[in-house]
Coordinates of C-alpha atoms and ligand atoms in Angstrom, one line a residue:
M1 CA 43.9 -41.8 -13.7
V2 CA 42.9 -42.4 -10.0
S3 CA 45.3 -39.7 -8.8
F4 CA 43.4 -37.1 -11.0
L5 CA 40.1 -37.9 -9.3
P6 CA 40.6 -35.8 -6.1
R7 CA 41.7 -32.8 -8.3
I8 CA 38.7 -33.2 -10.6
L9 CA 36.4 -33.4 -7.6
A10 CA 38.0 -30.3 -6.1
L11 CA 37.6 -28.5 -9.4
L12 CA 34.0 -29.5 -9.6
V13 CA 33.3 -28.4 -6.0
A14 CA 35.1 -25.1 -6.7
C15 CA 33.0 -24.6 -9.9
M16 CA 29.8 -25.4 -8.0
M17 CA 30.7 -22.9 -5.2
A18 CA 31.5 -20.2 -7.8
F19 CA 28.2 -20.9 -9.5
A20 CA 26.3 -20.7 -6.3
A21 CA 28.1 -17.5 -5.3
H22 CA 27.4 -16.1 -8.8
A23 CA 23.7 -17.0 -8.5
Q24 CA 23.4 -15.5 -5.1
E25 CA 25.1 -12.3 -6.3
K26 CA 22.7 -11.8 -9.2
I27 CA 19.3 -12.6 -7.8
L28 CA 16.8 -10.8 -5.6
N29 CA 13.5 -12.5 -4.6
I30 CA 10.7 -10.1 -4.0
Y31 CA 7.3 -10.9 -2.5
S32 CA 5.0 -8.1 -3.7
A33 CA 1.5 -7.0 -3.0
R34 CA 1.9 -4.1 -5.4
H35 CA -0.6 -4.9 -8.1
Y36 CA 0.3 -2.2 -10.5
P37 CA 1.4 -2.9 -14.1
T38 CA 3.3 0.4 -14.3
D39 CA 5.8 -1.0 -11.7
E40 CA 7.4 -3.2 -14.3
A41 CA 9.6 -0.3 -15.3
L42 CA 10.8 0.0 -11.7
Y43 CA 12.0 -3.5 -11.6
S44 CA 13.6 -3.5 -15.1
D45 CA 15.4 -0.3 -14.4
F46 CA 16.9 -1.7 -11.2
T47 CA 18.1 -4.8 -13.1
K48 CA 19.6 -2.7 -15.8
A49 CA 21.5 -0.6 -13.3
T50 CA 22.7 -3.4 -11.1
G51 CA 22.7 -6.6 -13.1
I52 CA 20.6 -8.1 -10.2
R53 CA 17.8 -10.3 -11.6
I54 CA 14.5 -10.0 -9.9
Q55 CA 12.3 -13.0 -9.2
R56 CA 8.9 -11.9 -8.1
V57 CA 6.0 -13.6 -6.3
D58 CA 2.8 -11.6 -6.5
A59 CA 0.1 -12.0 -3.8
D60 CA -2.0 -9.8 -1.6
D61 CA -0.8 -8.6 1.8
A62 CA -2.5 -11.3 3.8
G63 CA -1.3 -14.0 1.4
I64 CA 2.3 -12.8 1.6
L65 CA 2.3 -12.8 5.4
A66 CA 0.8 -16.3 5.5
R67 CA 3.4 -17.6 3.1
L68 CA 6.3 -16.1 5.0
K69 CA 5.0 -17.7 8.2
A70 CA 4.6 -21.1 6.5
E71 CA 8.0 -21.0 4.9
G72 CA 9.9 -19.9 8.0
T73 CA 13.7 -20.0 7.8
A74 CA 13.4 -21.8 4.4
S75 CA 11.7 -18.7 2.8
P76 CA 13.5 -17.5 -0.3
A77 CA 12.0 -14.0 0.1
D78 CA 14.5 -11.1 0.3
V79 CA 12.3 -8.1 -0.1
I80 CA 8.7 -7.7 1.0
L81 CA 6.5 -5.0 -0.6
L82 CA 3.1 -4.4 1.0
V83 CA 0.4 -1.9 0.3
D84 CA -1.1 -1.2 3.7
A85 CA 0.4 0.4 6.8
S86 CA -1.3 -1.8 9.3
R87 CA -0.1 -5.0 7.5
L88 CA 3.4 -3.6 7.6
W89 CA 3.0 -3.1 11.3
R90 CA 1.5 -6.6 11.8
A91 CA 4.4 -8.2 9.9
E92 CA 6.9 -6.3 12.0
M93 CA 5.1 -7.4 15.2
D94 CA 5.1 -11.0 13.9
G95 CA 8.9 -10.9 13.5
L96 CA 8.7 -11.4 9.7
F97 CA 11.1 -8.5 8.9
L98 CA 14.9 -8.0 9.4
P99 CA 15.6 -4.6 10.9
I100 CA 18.2 -2.9 8.7
K101 CA 20.5 0.1 9.0
S102 CA 20.7 2.4 5.9
A103 CA 21.7 6.0 6.1
K104 CA 20.3 6.5 2.6
L105 CA 16.8 5.3 3.6
E106 CA 16.9 7.1 6.9
D107 CA 17.9 10.4 5.2
A108 CA 15.3 10.0 2.5
I109 CA 12.2 8.9 4.4
P110 CA 10.6 10.9 7.1
A111 CA 10.5 9.2 10.5
Q112 CA 6.7 9.1 10.7
L113 CA 6.6 7.0 7.5
R114 CA 8.9 4.2 8.7
A115 CA 8.9 1.7 11.6
Q116 CA 10.3 2.9 14.9
A117 CA 13.9 1.9 15.6
A118 CA 14.2 -1.8 16.6
E119 CA 16.4 -2.9 19.5
N120 CA 19.5 -3.2 17.3
G121 CA 18.9 0.4 16.1
G122 CA 17.7 -0.9 12.7
T123 CA 14.4 -0.2 11.0
S124 CA 11.9 -2.9 10.1
W125 CA 10.1 -1.3 7.3
F126 CA 10.1 1.9 5.2
G127 CA 7.1 3.7 3.7
L128 CA 7.8 4.3 0.0
S129 CA 4.7 6.0 -1.2
T130 CA 1.3 7.3 0.1
R131 CA -2.2 7.2 -1.1
A132 CA -5.3 9.1 0.2
R133 CA -8.7 7.5 0.9
L134 CA -11.1 9.8 -0.8
V135 CA -14.8 10.3 -1.2
V136 CA -16.2 10.6 -4.7
Y137 CA -19.8 11.8 -5.2
D138 CA -22.4 12.2 -8.0
K139 CA -22.2 16.0 -8.7
S140 CA -25.8 15.9 -9.9
K141 CA -27.1 14.7 -6.5
F142 CA -24.7 16.1 -3.9
T143 CA -22.2 18.9 -3.2
K144 CA -18.8 18.7 -1.6
S145 CA -20.2 19.9 1.8
D146 CA -22.4 16.8 1.9
V147 CA -19.3 14.6 2.1
D148 CA -16.5 16.7 3.5
S149 CA -15.9 14.3 6.4
Y150 CA -15.9 10.6 6.8
E151 CA -18.5 11.0 9.6
K152 CA -21.0 12.4 7.1
L153 CA -21.0 9.1 5.1
A154 CA -23.1 7.8 8.0
D155 CA -25.6 10.7 7.8
P156 CA -29.2 9.4 7.2
K157 CA -29.3 11.9 4.3
L158 CA -27.2 9.5 2.4
K159 CA -29.5 6.5 2.9
G160 CA -29.2 4.0 0.0
Q161 CA -26.4 6.0 -1.6
L162 CA -23.1 4.5 -0.4
C163 CA -21.0 2.2 -2.6
I164 CA -18.0 0.6 -0.9
R165 CA -15.7 -2.4 -1.3
S166 CA -15.6 -5.1 1.4
G167 CA -15.2 -3.8 4.9
S168 CA -12.5 -6.4 5.5
H169 CA -10.2 -5.2 2.7
P170 CA -7.0 -3.7 4.2
Y171 CA -7.8 -0.2 2.7
N172 CA -11.1 -0.1 4.6
L173 CA -9.7 -1.8 7.8
S174 CA -7.0 0.8 8.0
L175 CA -9.5 3.7 7.5
F176 CA -11.8 2.2 10.2
G177 CA -8.8 1.6 12.5
A178 CA -7.9 5.3 12.1
M179 CA -11.5 6.3 12.8
T180 CA -11.3 4.2 16.0
E181 CA -8.3 6.2 17.0
H182 CA -10.0 9.5 16.3
L183 CA -13.5 8.8 17.6
G184 CA -13.1 5.9 20.1
P185 CA -14.6 2.4 19.6
V186 CA -18.2 3.2 20.7
K187 CA -18.7 6.1 18.2
T188 CA -16.9 4.2 15.5
E189 CA -19.2 1.3 15.8
V190 CA -22.2 3.6 15.6
W191 CA -20.6 5.2 12.5
L192 CA -20.0 1.8 10.9
K193 CA -23.6 0.9 11.5
G194 CA -24.5 4.1 9.8
L195 CA -22.4 3.2 6.7
V196 CA -24.2 -0.2 6.5
D197 CA -27.6 1.6 6.7
N198 CA -26.6 3.9 3.9
M199 CA -25.3 1.2 1.5
A200 CA -26.7 1.2 -2.0
R201 CA -25.8 -2.5 -2.3
T202 CA -23.8 -5.2 -0.6
P203 CA -20.1 -4.4 -0.8
K204 CA -18.5 -5.9 -3.9
G205 CA -15.7 -5.1 -6.4
G206 CA -12.6 -2.9 -6.1
D207 CA -12.3 0.9 -5.7
T208 CA -12.5 1.5 -9.4
D209 CA -15.8 -0.3 -9.6
Q210 CA -17.2 2.0 -6.9
I211 CA -16.1 5.1 -8.8
K212 CA -17.8 3.8 -12.0
S213 CA -20.9 3.0 -10.1
V214 CA -21.2 6.6 -8.9
A215 CA -20.8 7.8 -12.5
A216 CA -23.4 5.3 -13.7
G217 CA -25.9 6.6 -11.1
E218 CA -26.1 3.3 -9.1
C219 CA -24.9 5.1 -6.0
G220 CA -24.4 8.7 -4.9
V221 CA -21.1 8.4 -3.0
A222 CA -18.2 6.0 -2.7
L223 CA -14.8 5.6 -1.1
T224 CA -11.7 5.1 -3.2
N225 CA -7.9 5.3 -3.0
S226 CA -6.6 8.3 -4.8
Y227 CA -4.5 6.5 -7.4
Y228 CA -7.5 4.6 -8.9
L229 CA -9.2 7.9 -9.5
A230 CA -6.0 9.4 -11.0
R231 CA -5.7 6.4 -13.3
L232 CA -9.1 7.1 -14.7
M233 CA -8.4 10.8 -15.0
R234 CA -5.2 10.1 -17.0
S235 CA -6.6 7.2 -19.0
S236 CA -6.3 7.2 -22.8
N237 CA -9.8 5.7 -22.9
P238 CA -12.4 8.5 -23.3
A239 CA -15.0 6.5 -21.4
D240 CA -12.7 6.5 -18.3
R241 CA -12.3 10.2 -18.5
A242 CA -16.0 10.7 -19.0
V243 CA -16.5 8.8 -15.7
T244 CA -14.3 11.3 -13.8
E245 CA -16.2 14.3 -15.3
K246 CA -19.5 13.1 -13.7
I247 CA -18.1 12.9 -10.2
G248 CA -16.9 15.3 -7.5
V249 CA -13.9 14.6 -5.3
S250 CA -13.7 15.2 -1.5
F251 CA -10.5 15.0 0.6
P252 CA -12.4 14.4 3.8
N253 CA -11.8 16.0 7.2
Q254 CA -9.8 19.0 6.0
A255 CA -11.4 21.0 8.8
S256 CA -10.6 18.5 11.5
W257 CA -7.9 15.8 11.7
G258 CA -7.1 15.5 7.9
T259 CA -7.7 12.9 5.2
H260 CA -6.8 9.3 5.9
V261 CA -3.6 8.4 4.1
N262 CA -2.2 4.9 3.8
I263 CA 1.3 3.7 3.0
A264 CA 2.8 1.3 0.6
G265 CA 6.2 0.2 1.8
G266 CA 9.0 -2.3 1.8
A267 CA 11.1 -4.4 4.1
V268 CA 13.9 -6.9 4.1
A269 CA 12.6 -10.4 4.9
K270 CA 13.7 -11.9 8.2
H271 CA 15.4 -14.9 6.5
A272 CA 16.6 -13.0 3.4
K273 CA 19.5 -14.8 1.7
N274 CA 20.5 -11.7 -0.3
V275 CA 20.4 -9.0 2.3
D276 CA 22.9 -6.6 0.6
H277 CA 20.9 -6.7 -2.6
A278 CA 17.6 -6.3 -0.7
I279 CA 18.9 -3.1 1.0
R280 CA 20.2 -1.9 -2.3
F281 CA 16.7 -2.4 -3.8
L282 CA 14.9 -0.5 -1.0
E283 CA 17.5 2.3 -1.4
Y284 CA 16.7 2.4 -5.1
L285 CA 13.0 2.7 -4.4
A286 CA 13.7 5.7 -2.2
S287 CA 15.8 7.3 -4.9
P288 CA 14.4 10.4 -6.8
A289 CA 14.1 8.3 -10.1
A290 CA 12.0 5.6 -8.4
Q291 CA 10.0 8.0 -6.3
N292 CA 9.2 9.9 -9.4
H293 CA 8.0 6.7 -10.9
F294 CA 5.6 6.1 -8.0
A295 CA 4.2 9.6 -8.7
N296 CA 4.0 9.5 -12.4
G297 CA 3.6 5.8 -13.1
N298 CA 1.1 4.8 -10.4
N299 CA -0.2 8.2 -9.2
E300 CA 1.0 7.9 -5.6
W301 CA 2.6 10.6 -3.6
P302 CA 6.3 10.2 -3.2
V303 CA 7.6 10.0 0.4
A304 CA 11.3 10.9 0.0
K305 CA 12.3 14.4 1.0
G306 CA 12.9 16.9 -1.8
V307 CA 11.5 14.8 -4.7
S308 CA 9.7 17.0 -7.2
F309 CA 7.1 15.4 -9.5
D310 CA 4.6 16.6 -12.0
N311 CA 1.4 14.6 -12.0
P312 CA -1.5 16.7 -13.3
A313 CA -4.2 14.3 -11.9
L314 CA -2.8 14.4 -8.4
K315 CA -2.5 18.2 -8.6
A316 CA -6.0 18.6 -10.0
M317 CA -7.7 16.4 -7.4
S318 CA -6.0 17.8 -4.4
G319 CA -5.6 21.4 -5.6
G320 CA -1.9 20.9 -5.0
T321 CA -1.8 20.2 -1.4
F322 CA -4.0 18.8 1.4
K323 CA -4.0 18.1 5.1
S324 CA -3.5 14.4 5.9
E325 CA -4.1 12.8 9.3
L326 CA -1.2 12.3 11.6
I327 CA -1.7 9.3 13.8
P328 CA 0.7 6.5 14.8
I329 CA 0.6 3.6 12.4
S330 CA 0.9 1.3 15.3
A331 CA -2.5 2.6 16.6
V332 CA -4.2 1.8 13.3
G333 CA -2.6 -1.7 13.4
M334 CA -3.6 -2.3 17.0
H335 CA -7.3 -1.6 16.3
Q336 CA -7.6 -4.1 13.4
I337 CA -9.1 -7.0 15.4
K338 CA -11.5 -4.7 17.3
V339 CA -12.6 -3.3 13.9
Q340 CA -13.2 -6.7 12.4
Q341 CA -15.4 -7.6 15.4
M342 CA -17.3 -4.4 15.0
L343 CA -17.9 -5.1 11.3
D344 CA -19.2 -8.5 12.2
R345 CA -21.6 -7.0 14.8
V346 CA -23.0 -4.3 12.5
G347 CA -23.3 -6.7 9.5
F348 CA -20.7 -5.0 7.3
K349 CA -19.8 -7.6 4.7
Ligands
FE1 FE1 -4.7 -0.9 -4.7

């Protein structure tokens, strides 16, 4: 009996190792700031195609970055999905991503929508979809020419008319960072003060709340990401569609530097335990099928080259195509602290 013990132990160890290898092979841990129910199909399609089970932690961008820092090398995260360009940049600067080499991703995603090459020639993060920051307005009070630039939102003509979510939300911080790049900090602070002076109320709620407030007559103009508007336009609820019929849509700055566009993107976590699966997942998100899902499921613009999509709401709101700004994402990221200080100075909540 005693002589069997080493064999049994060896067998047990082998079984445990096989089990561990199997578990590693089949699991992908994702930390995601994508808060869109339509994404569930993306994840389940990946699992169906690969047999890799996804375990997901949902939090906002800042929460995910804080968690990664706290967890350090012990972090189980393999893939990080964020919904803001400057947070992607921040995470890269903080060393939270593992630069990877993938010909598929490099072929699919234009260079300006991914991180610059790291020292090892790898790329830290990849943009996977884009969204425009639009102005919506009450058609009974204003015309498109009243709001055809972000600068005009600070015009005294709009006093008491502006509804906007918190200035510290990443969507606004990135827009304000872009404005700092275009106008310089002095003019941007004056502009931000103008926005505060024009507010209809203290910032509250999300972008959809701002759109609904314009339709309800509580404010005359508001800022929103494009997909929230598209979601209402395509809603099966007649009340949502009625909201969109009351408002006009402006893609600001078509006559100058173009509309501010933000990126949702993905990266492999610095301490990923399942690197191969993580890369495979990012490559899947850049595939035509997944890119189409971003367009048709969550009303975002695909980033991969040559992906055709048919989203009537995106087409209707933009007229098919529009001019988007072209500034380095690193510039938007670098202005974030400056912008937050300006917001504090002008009393932008
Ligand atoms: Fe969002």
